[in-house]
C-alpha cells in the first residue's frame, strides 16, 4: 500500500524531445515531437530549415532552436500562421526564426506566448494579413531580444493585439516594417495593452496613422520607455508619427 501511495504522489518528470531529421532516434519534424509530447515537456530543434506548419495542440511546451540564424520554421505559405497557439496553453519559444512568405509567423488565441531571441522578418503582404509577426487575440504575449524587419500587414505590420490582449516587448528591434492601414510596427485595439521597453524603432511606416505604434478603442493602452521612434525617410502619403492613440 505504501509503495502504491508513493507511486501516486511522485510527479512525472518533464521530457526533452529532440528534433533532428538525420538522427533515427530523434523526431524528424517539429509537429511529430509536439504530437508525442505532454504539457511541461521541452522540444529542442537542430540547425536547419523545417518546412511545416505547427500547432501546439493545447500543450504547454518549451520549443528551442539552435539559434535564430541557424534554425528556421518555414510555413512555406501553406498556412495563414506558421505557429498556431490556441488551446489555452503557455508556449515558450527561443533561438529560432520563422518564415512564412506572404502570411503570418505566429497566432496566439486565448493562450500565452513567451518568446526570446527570435527573428520574425519578411512576413505578410499588403492588407491581407494583420500582425504579420504575431496576432494576439485575447492572449498574453511577452517578447524579448527579437528582430522584426521588412514585414508588411494591414493593421499592425508586426503585432496585431485585440480582445484585451496583453503584449510586452523589450530589447527588440523593429526595422523597416510597413502597415497599409495603421500601426507600422504595432496595432492595439479592443482594450488591449502594449508595453515597450528598451526597443529600437527605425524606418517603420503606415499608410494612415501611427508610423510605429497605433492604439485605438476604450481601455486600450500603450506604454513606452523610449523617448522617440524614427519613422525614417519621408514617403508620399505615409504617416511618420511614432505613436498615435485614438480613444
Short mmCIF file of C-alpha atoms in Angstrom, two decimals:
data_model
loop_
_atom_site.label_atom_id
_atom_site.label_comp_id
_atom_site.label_asym_id
_atom_site.label_seq_id
_atom_site.Cartn_x
_atom_site.Cartn_y
_atom_site.Cartn_z
CA UNK A 1 0.00 0.00 0.00
CA UNK A 2 2.86 2.42 0.91
CA UNK A 3 4.54 1.79 -2.44
CA UNK A 4 1.27 2.45 -4.23
CA UNK A 5 0.81 5.75 -2.39
CA UNK A 6 4.36 6.81 -3.23
CA UNK A 7 3.80 5.99 -6.88
CA UNK A 8 0.75 8.19 -6.95
CA UNK A 9 2.42 11.15 -5.20
CA UNK A 10 5.60 11.34 -7.31
CA UNK A 11 5.06 13.69 -10.31
CA UNK A 12 6.16 12.66 -13.77
CA UNK A 13 9.41 14.21 -14.97
CA UNK A 14 9.27 16.53 -17.96
CA UNK A 15 10.88 15.07 -21.04
CA UNK A 16 13.12 16.63 -23.67
CA UNK A 17 12.24 15.61 -27.20
CA UNK A 18 14.91 16.20 -29.86
CA UNK A 19 14.08 17.06 -33.47
CA UNK A 20 16.80 16.02 -35.93
CA UNK A 21 15.96 14.51 -39.32
CA UNK A 22 19.45 12.96 -39.55
CA UNK A 23 19.11 11.04 -36.27
CA UNK A 24 16.99 7.90 -36.32
CA UNK A 25 16.47 8.16 -32.55
CA UNK A 26 15.03 11.70 -32.77
CA UNK A 27 11.84 13.12 -34.30
CA UNK A 28 12.07 14.14 -37.93
CA UNK A 29 9.60 17.06 -37.72
CA UNK A 30 8.63 19.58 -35.06
CA UNK A 31 4.96 18.59 -35.28
CA UNK A 32 5.84 14.93 -34.70
CA UNK A 33 7.59 15.94 -31.48
CA UNK A 34 4.63 18.10 -30.42
CA UNK A 35 2.22 15.22 -31.05
CA UNK A 36 4.34 12.93 -28.85
CA UNK A 37 4.89 15.50 -26.10
CA UNK A 38 3.00 16.16 -22.89
CA UNK A 39 2.49 19.53 -21.22
CA UNK A 40 5.69 20.60 -19.47
CA UNK A 41 7.98 18.93 -21.99
CA UNK A 42 10.74 20.64 -23.95
CA UNK A 43 11.44 20.27 -27.66
CA UNK A 44 14.91 21.03 -28.99
CA UNK A 45 15.38 21.58 -32.72
CA UNK A 46 18.71 21.28 -34.50
CA UNK A 47 20.02 23.75 -37.06
CA UNK A 48 18.23 23.63 -40.41
CA UNK A 49 15.02 24.68 -42.12
CA UNK A 50 11.84 22.85 -41.17
CA UNK A 51 9.15 23.31 -43.78
CA UNK A 52 5.94 22.78 -41.86
CA UNK A 53 3.02 24.49 -40.15
CA UNK A 54 2.74 23.58 -36.48
CA UNK A 55 0.07 23.66 -33.76
CA UNK A 56 0.91 23.16 -30.10
CA UNK A 57 -2.46 21.47 -29.62
CA UNK A 58 -3.27 22.78 -26.15
CA UNK A 59 0.05 21.60 -24.67
CA UNK A 60 2.25 23.92 -22.61
CA UNK A 61 5.69 23.39 -24.15
CA UNK A 62 9.17 24.87 -24.44
CA UNK A 63 10.40 24.98 -28.03
CA UNK A 64 14.00 26.00 -28.69
CA UNK A 65 16.22 26.06 -31.75
CA UNK A 66 19.98 26.22 -32.24
CA UNK A 67 19.90 29.99 -32.75
CA UNK A 68 17.85 32.45 -34.78
CA UNK A 69 20.42 32.34 -37.56
CA UNK A 70 20.57 28.54 -37.54
CA UNK A 71 17.06 27.11 -37.05
CA UNK A 72 14.10 28.17 -39.19
CA UNK A 73 10.46 27.15 -39.13
CA UNK A 74 9.12 27.85 -42.61
CA UNK A 75 5.39 27.68 -43.21
CA UNK A 76 6.06 27.95 -46.93
CA UNK A 77 2.85 29.94 -47.46
CA UNK A 78 0.91 26.72 -46.85
CA UNK A 79 -0.88 28.15 -43.80
CA UNK A 80 -2.03 31.54 -42.54
CA UNK A 81 0.11 31.14 -39.39
CA UNK A 82 3.26 29.00 -39.26
CA UNK A 83 2.80 28.50 -35.49
CA UNK A 84 -0.69 28.27 -34.01
CA UNK A 85 -1.23 28.50 -30.23
CA UNK A 86 -4.92 28.42 -29.37
CA UNK A 87 -5.78 25.89 -26.67
CA UNK A 88 -5.14 27.92 -23.53
CA UNK A 89 -1.56 26.70 -23.27
CA UNK A 90 1.67 28.53 -22.42
CA UNK A 91 4.39 28.18 -25.03
CA UNK A 92 7.98 29.29 -24.55
CA UNK A 93 9.85 29.90 -27.79
CA UNK A 94 13.54 30.73 -28.26
CA UNK A 95 16.50 30.79 -30.61
CA UNK A 96 14.85 30.38 -33.99
CA UNK A 97 13.46 32.24 -36.99
CA UNK A 98 10.02 31.85 -38.51
CA UNK A 99 9.35 32.36 -42.22
CA UNK A 100 6.00 32.17 -43.96
CA UNK A 101 6.12 34.23 -47.13
CA UNK A 102 3.07 36.46 -47.63
CA UNK A 103 1.48 35.21 -44.41
CA UNK A 104 1.95 35.25 -40.61
CA UNK A 105 4.50 33.78 -38.23
CA UNK A 106 2.50 33.23 -35.01
CA UNK A 107 -1.15 33.29 -33.95
CA UNK A 108 -1.89 33.28 -30.21
CA UNK A 109 -5.56 32.89 -29.30
CA UNK A 110 -6.63 32.75 -25.65
CA UNK A 111 -3.16 31.49 -24.74
CA UNK A 112 0.27 32.69 -23.60
CA UNK A 113 3.47 33.07 -25.60
CA UNK A 114 6.89 33.80 -24.12
CA UNK A 115 9.49 34.38 -26.82
CA UNK A 116 13.19 35.22 -26.64
CA UNK A 117 15.87 35.62 -29.30
CA UNK A 118 13.59 35.05 -32.27
CA UNK A 119 13.65 36.55 -35.76
CA UNK A 120 10.31 37.28 -37.45
CA UNK A 121 11.09 39.03 -40.73
CA UNK A 122 9.95 39.29 -44.35
CA UNK A 123 6.41 38.22 -43.46
CA UNK A 124 2.94 39.29 -44.58
CA UNK A 125 1.63 41.20 -47.56
CA UNK A 126 -0.40 44.38 -48.15
CA UNK A 127 -3.79 44.37 -46.39
CA UNK A 128 -4.37 40.61 -46.30
CA UNK A 129 -2.56 39.98 -43.01
CA UNK A 130 -2.99 41.79 -39.69
CA UNK A 131 0.06 41.26 -37.49
CA UNK A 132 2.44 39.50 -39.86
CA UNK A 133 4.72 38.69 -36.94
CA UNK A 134 2.26 37.97 -34.14
CA UNK A 135 -1.52 38.05 -33.92
CA UNK A 136 -2.57 38.25 -30.26
CA UNK A 137 -6.29 37.60 -29.78
CA UNK A 138 -7.34 37.52 -26.13
CA UNK A 139 -3.77 36.49 -25.43
CA UNK A 140 -0.76 37.27 -23.24
CA UNK A 141 2.48 37.75 -25.16
CA UNK A 142 5.96 38.55 -23.85
CA UNK A 143 8.85 39.01 -26.30
CA UNK A 144 12.49 39.92 -25.67
CA UNK A 145 15.65 40.22 -27.77
CA UNK A 146 13.75 39.79 -31.03
CA UNK A 147 14.24 41.13 -34.54
CA UNK A 148 11.26 42.25 -36.64
CA UNK A 149 12.17 43.59 -40.07
CA UNK A 150 10.69 44.05 -43.54
CA UNK A 151 7.22 42.86 -42.53
CA UNK A 152 4.03 44.10 -44.17
CA UNK A 153 0.44 43.98 -42.97
CA UNK A 154 -2.86 45.79 -42.83
CA UNK A 155 -3.40 46.83 -39.19
CA UNK A 156 -0.06 46.33 -37.44
CA UNK A 157 2.71 45.10 -39.71
CA UNK A 158 4.42 43.21 -36.90
CA UNK A 159 1.98 42.85 -33.99
CA UNK A 160 -1.82 43.00 -34.01
CA UNK A 161 -3.31 42.88 -30.49
CA UNK A 162 -7.09 42.67 -29.95
CA UNK A 163 -9.69 41.36 -27.48
CA UNK A 164 -7.99 42.64 -24.30
CA UNK A 165 -4.64 41.09 -25.09
CA UNK A 166 -1.57 41.98 -23.06
CA UNK A 167 1.62 42.37 -25.10
CA UNK A 168 5.05 43.21 -23.68
CA UNK A 169 8.14 43.65 -25.87
CA UNK A 170 11.63 44.51 -24.63
CA UNK A 171 15.15 44.88 -26.01
CA UNK A 172 13.99 44.20 -29.56
CA UNK A 173 14.34 45.88 -32.95
CA UNK A 174 11.52 46.94 -35.28
CA UNK A 175 13.08 47.90 -38.60
CA UNK A 176 11.52 48.81 -41.97
CA UNK A 177 8.04 47.45 -41.34
CA UNK A 178 5.02 48.81 -43.22
CA UNK A 179 1.28 48.82 -42.49
CA UNK A 180 -1.10 49.53 -45.32
CA UNK A 181 -3.56 50.91 -42.73
CA UNK A 182 -2.46 51.82 -39.17
CA UNK A 183 0.47 50.88 -36.96
CA UNK A 184 3.69 50.46 -38.91
CA UNK A 185 5.02 48.17 -36.19
CA UNK A 186 2.21 47.60 -33.66
CA UNK A 187 -1.58 47.94 -33.67
CA UNK A 188 -3.51 47.59 -30.39
CA UNK A 189 -7.30 47.71 -30.04
CA UNK A 190 -10.25 46.31 -28.12
CA UNK A 191 -8.97 47.05 -24.62
CA UNK A 192 -5.54 45.55 -25.28
CA UNK A 193 -2.33 46.86 -23.75
CA UNK A 194 1.11 47.18 -25.31
CA UNK A 195 4.21 47.80 -23.23
CA UNK A 196 7.51 48.71 -24.91
CA UNK A 197 10.80 48.83 -23.05
CA UNK A 198 14.29 49.32 -24.47
CA UNK A 199 13.22 48.69 -28.06
CA UNK A 200 14.54 50.28 -31.25
CA UNK A 201 12.04 51.53 -33.83
CA UNK A 202 13.51 52.70 -37.13
CA UNK A 203 12.05 53.28 -40.60
CA UNK A 204 8.60 51.92 -39.76
CA UNK A 205 5.68 53.34 -41.75
CA UNK A 206 1.93 53.23 -42.02
CA UNK A 207 -0.25 54.50 -44.84
CA UNK A 208 -2.69 56.11 -42.40
CA UNK A 209 -1.64 56.66 -38.78
CA UNK A 210 0.94 55.54 -36.25
CA UNK A 211 4.24 55.10 -38.05
CA UNK A 212 5.46 52.89 -35.20
CA UNK A 213 2.57 52.33 -32.77
CA UNK A 214 -1.18 52.78 -33.09
CA UNK A 215 -3.74 52.30 -30.32
CA UNK A 216 -7.49 52.71 -30.57
CA UNK A 217 -10.64 51.97 -28.58
CA UNK A 218 -11.77 52.33 -24.97
CA UNK A 219 -9.43 50.69 -22.47
CA UNK A 220 -6.60 50.25 -24.94
CA UNK A 221 -3.26 51.38 -23.51
CA UNK A 222 0.28 51.89 -24.78
CA UNK A 223 3.26 52.50 -22.53
CA UNK A 224 6.79 53.07 -23.78
CA UNK A 225 10.17 53.73 -22.18
CA UNK A 226 11.56 55.03 -25.46
CA UNK A 227 11.68 58.80 -25.83
CA UNK A 228 11.43 58.70 -29.61
CA UNK A 229 10.94 56.41 -32.57
CA UNK A 230 12.32 57.08 -36.01
CA UNK A 231 9.81 56.59 -38.79
CA UNK A 232 12.59 57.07 -41.32
CA UNK A 233 12.52 58.66 -44.74
CA UNK A 234 9.50 60.61 -45.87
CA UNK A 235 7.36 58.77 -48.38
CA UNK A 236 4.35 60.14 -50.18
CA UNK A 237 1.10 59.53 -48.28
CA UNK A 238 2.87 57.75 -45.41
CA UNK A 239 2.38 58.87 -41.82
CA UNK A 240 5.62 59.30 -39.92
CA UNK A 241 4.47 59.98 -36.35
CA UNK A 242 5.86 57.50 -33.87
CA UNK A 243 2.73 56.91 -31.80
CA UNK A 244 -0.94 57.57 -32.47
CA UNK A 245 -3.74 56.90 -29.99
CA UNK A 246 -7.45 57.24 -30.66
CA UNK A 247 -9.71 56.87 -27.63
#
